[in-house]
Short mmCIF file of C-alpha atoms in Angstrom, two decimals:
data_model
loop_
_atom_site.label_atom_id
_atom_site.label_comp_id
_atom_site.label_asym_id
_atom_site.label_seq_id
_atom_site.Cartn_x
_atom_site.Cartn_y
_atom_site.Cartn_z
CA MET A 12 194.76 78.31 187.82
CA LEU A 13 192.94 78.29 184.48
CA SER A 14 195.39 80.65 182.78
CA ALA A 15 198.31 78.31 183.58
CA ALA A 16 196.43 75.35 182.06
CA ALA A 17 195.63 77.44 178.98
CA ARG A 18 199.27 78.46 178.52
CA ALA A 19 200.38 74.82 178.84
CA LEU A 20 197.86 73.72 176.19
CA LYS A 21 198.92 76.52 173.86
CA ARG A 22 202.59 75.52 174.20
CA ARG A 23 201.74 71.90 173.40
CA ASN A 24 198.96 72.19 170.79
CA GLY A 25 198.34 75.82 169.93
CA ARG A 26 199.69 78.26 167.40
CA PRO A 27 201.80 81.27 168.37
CA ALA A 28 199.43 83.84 166.82
CA LEU A 29 196.46 82.58 168.85
CA PRO A 30 195.72 83.89 172.34
CA ALA A 31 196.38 81.46 175.17
CA LEU A 32 192.98 82.13 176.69
CA LEU A 33 189.62 83.50 175.51
CA PHE A 34 187.30 85.34 177.89
CA PHE A 35 183.70 85.64 176.67
CA THR A 36 181.62 88.46 178.11
CA ASP A 37 177.98 87.94 178.98
CA PRO A 38 175.65 90.72 180.11
CA THR A 39 174.20 88.61 182.92
CA ARG A 40 177.12 86.50 184.08
CA THR A 41 179.90 89.08 183.55
CA PRO A 42 178.19 92.44 184.10
CA ASP A 43 181.50 94.35 184.39
CA PRO A 44 183.77 93.26 181.53
CA LEU A 45 186.24 96.07 182.32
CA ALA A 46 186.86 94.64 185.78
CA SER A 47 187.32 91.19 184.26
CA ALA A 48 189.81 92.58 181.76
CA GLN A 49 191.99 93.77 184.64
CA LYS A 50 192.29 90.16 185.87
CA LEU A 51 193.29 88.57 182.57
CA PRO A 52 196.90 87.63 181.91
CA PRO A 53 198.76 88.97 178.87
CA ASP A 54 198.25 86.79 175.77
CA ALA A 55 194.54 86.49 176.50
CA ALA A 56 191.65 87.83 174.40
CA ILE A 57 188.28 89.22 175.28
CA VAL A 58 185.31 88.33 173.12
CA TYR A 59 182.89 91.19 173.70
CA ARG A 60 179.37 89.93 173.12
CA HIS A 61 177.09 92.93 173.44
CA PHE A 62 173.81 91.38 172.22
CA GLY A 63 172.62 94.76 170.94
CA ALA A 64 173.21 96.67 174.20
CA ALA A 65 172.52 100.40 173.98
CA GLY A 66 176.03 101.45 175.12
CA ARG A 67 177.95 98.90 173.04
CA LEU A 68 180.06 101.40 171.11
CA ALA A 69 181.26 103.19 174.25
CA MET A 70 181.90 99.89 176.07
CA ALA A 71 183.78 98.46 173.07
CA LYS A 72 186.02 101.54 172.97
CA ARG A 73 186.71 101.28 176.74
CA LEU A 74 187.49 97.59 176.41
CA LEU A 75 189.84 98.26 173.50
CA ARG A 76 191.78 100.83 175.55
CA ALA A 77 192.00 98.36 178.47
CA CYS A 78 193.15 95.62 176.11
CA ARG A 79 195.87 97.80 174.60
CA ARG A 80 197.17 98.74 178.06
CA ARG A 81 197.23 95.10 179.19
CA ARG A 82 198.47 93.50 175.93
CA LEU A 83 195.20 91.66 175.36
CA LYS A 84 193.32 91.18 172.11
CA LEU A 85 189.73 92.28 171.63
CA LEU A 86 187.29 90.40 169.42
CA ILE A 87 183.77 91.62 168.84
CA GLY A 88 181.06 88.98 168.88
CA ALA A 89 178.94 88.81 165.71
CA ASP A 90 179.41 92.48 164.83
CA TRP A 91 182.15 93.02 162.24
CA GLY A 92 180.95 96.56 161.62
CA LEU A 93 181.65 97.49 165.23
CA ALA A 94 184.98 95.62 165.13
CA ALA A 95 186.09 97.60 162.08
CA ARG A 96 184.79 100.89 163.46
CA ILE A 97 186.84 100.74 166.67
CA GLY A 98 189.88 98.91 165.24
CA ALA A 99 189.37 95.67 167.19
CA ASP A 100 191.70 92.71 166.67
CA GLY A 101 188.96 90.62 165.08
CA VAL A 102 185.56 88.96 165.44
CA HIS A 103 183.92 85.91 166.91
CA LEU A 104 181.14 84.51 164.74
CA PRO A 105 178.19 82.50 166.00
CA GLU A 106 177.85 79.06 164.50
CA ARG A 107 174.98 80.11 162.24
CA ARG A 108 177.28 82.73 160.62
CA ARG A 109 180.37 80.54 160.21
CA SER A 110 180.16 80.73 156.42
CA GLN A 111 180.95 84.47 156.63
CA ALA A 112 184.47 83.78 157.95
CA PHE A 113 185.88 83.38 154.43
CA GLN A 114 184.60 86.78 153.21
CA LEU A 115 185.70 88.48 156.42
CA ARG A 116 189.17 87.00 156.02
CA LYS A 117 189.43 88.43 152.50
CA ALA A 118 188.36 91.88 153.74
CA HIS A 119 190.39 91.85 156.99
CA ARG A 120 193.54 89.81 156.51
CA ASN A 121 195.02 90.75 159.89
CA TRP A 122 191.95 89.97 161.97
CA LEU A 123 191.75 87.08 164.37
CA ILE A 124 188.54 85.26 163.41
CA THR A 125 187.01 82.64 165.69
CA VAL A 126 183.81 80.69 165.12
CA ALA A 127 181.47 79.01 167.58
CA ALA A 128 180.68 75.31 167.23
CA HIS A 129 178.05 73.61 169.36
CA ARG A 130 178.40 69.85 169.70
CA ARG A 131 180.01 69.35 166.24
CA LEU A 132 182.85 70.81 164.24
CA TYR A 133 182.64 72.08 160.67
CA ALA A 134 185.31 72.98 158.15
CA THR A 135 185.32 76.77 158.28
CA PRO A 136 187.56 78.43 155.67
CA GLY A 137 188.81 81.79 156.88
CA ALA A 138 188.61 80.97 160.58
CA ASP A 139 191.74 80.99 162.73
CA ALA A 140 190.12 78.90 165.46
CA VAL A 141 186.88 77.25 166.49
CA VAL A 142 185.38 77.47 169.98
CA LEU A 143 183.70 74.15 170.80
CA ALA A 144 180.99 74.06 173.47
CA PRO A 145 179.56 72.89 175.76
CA ILE A 146 182.29 70.67 177.16
CA TYR A 147 181.05 70.45 180.76
CA PRO A 148 177.86 71.58 182.54
CA SER A 149 177.68 75.34 183.19
CA ALA A 150 175.24 78.14 183.92
CA SER A 151 174.84 78.88 180.21
CA PRO A 152 171.37 78.35 178.75
CA SER A 153 173.03 76.49 175.86
CA ALA A 154 174.88 74.03 178.10
CA GLN A 155 172.53 71.08 177.81
CA ASN A 156 173.87 67.85 176.31
CA THR A 157 177.48 68.48 177.16
CA LEU A 158 180.18 66.72 175.18
CA GLY A 159 182.42 65.62 178.02
CA ALA A 160 186.22 65.48 177.92
CA ARG A 161 186.61 62.21 176.00
CA ARG A 162 184.32 63.09 173.10
CA ALA A 163 185.50 66.73 172.94
CA ASN A 164 189.18 65.68 172.88
CA ALA A 165 188.48 63.25 170.02
CA MET A 166 186.75 66.01 168.05
CA ALA A 167 189.57 68.50 168.67
CA ARG A 168 192.18 65.93 167.63
CA ARG A 169 190.48 65.40 164.24
CA SER A 170 190.08 69.11 163.49
CA SER A 171 192.38 70.79 160.99
CA THR A 172 191.54 74.14 162.65
CA PRO A 173 192.74 74.86 166.21
CA VAL A 174 189.95 74.33 168.76
CA TYR A 175 189.30 76.11 172.06
CA ALA A 176 187.27 74.38 174.77
CA LEU A 177 184.34 76.34 176.29
CA GLY A 178 181.58 75.45 178.71
CA GLY A 179 182.14 74.68 182.37
CA VAL A 180 185.90 74.71 181.92
CA ASN A 181 187.72 75.56 185.14
CA ALA A 182 191.06 75.01 186.83
CA GLY A 183 189.88 71.67 188.23
CA ASN A 184 188.84 70.02 184.95
CA ALA A 185 191.06 71.75 182.38
CA ALA A 186 193.80 69.10 182.62
CA ARG A 187 191.45 66.54 181.02
CA LEU A 188 191.30 68.65 177.81
CA SER A 189 194.57 67.48 176.28
CA SER A 190 193.74 67.82 172.55
CA PHE A 191 192.69 71.48 172.48
CA ALA A 192 194.71 74.45 171.21
CA SER A 193 193.64 76.22 174.40
CA LEU A 194 190.75 77.18 176.66
CA ALA A 195 187.88 79.66 176.78
CA ALA A 196 185.65 80.62 179.68
CA ILE A 197 183.01 83.01 180.90
CA GLU A 198 182.42 82.78 184.63
CA ALA A 199 185.68 81.02 185.48
CA LEU A 200 187.48 84.21 184.48
CA ALA A 201 184.98 86.85 185.60
#
């Protein structure tokens, strides 16, 4: 099971304050994030990526209530205004906005801040963790030119910031990701 592999990685390489598992929502591939939230183990986090959806405020509030009941964390993707408005646990920044992590950290000291990294890692002051993708082939439109386990492990080992693995990660291939702080997924957890 993916959550067991994530917990094992967190025990070995992670940091106590970081969730053992990150679940990324996607309007197409995870159309019911509330149902997915019910399946997640405690010590997981949901990254709600709303992509400008009309009902994002209402959905974010419902997700936050579900997270509180289930002892999950809720991060809002690329929308720190929405995160602050509902009292979320933090934000997930796209790679192109990674430089904003430092200012967000100054303004929100208790937030969990993660940053996306596609195919290379950057020093990102203010970030608690980086989510590196794509590791393996997946249904994501951004999953071309995957890194593979060997290259991704080498990158994670050299990083001074904890790194989550995302992209085609599932219970069958997670054991090959030995250098990561933990795992992230979309469809494998939906």
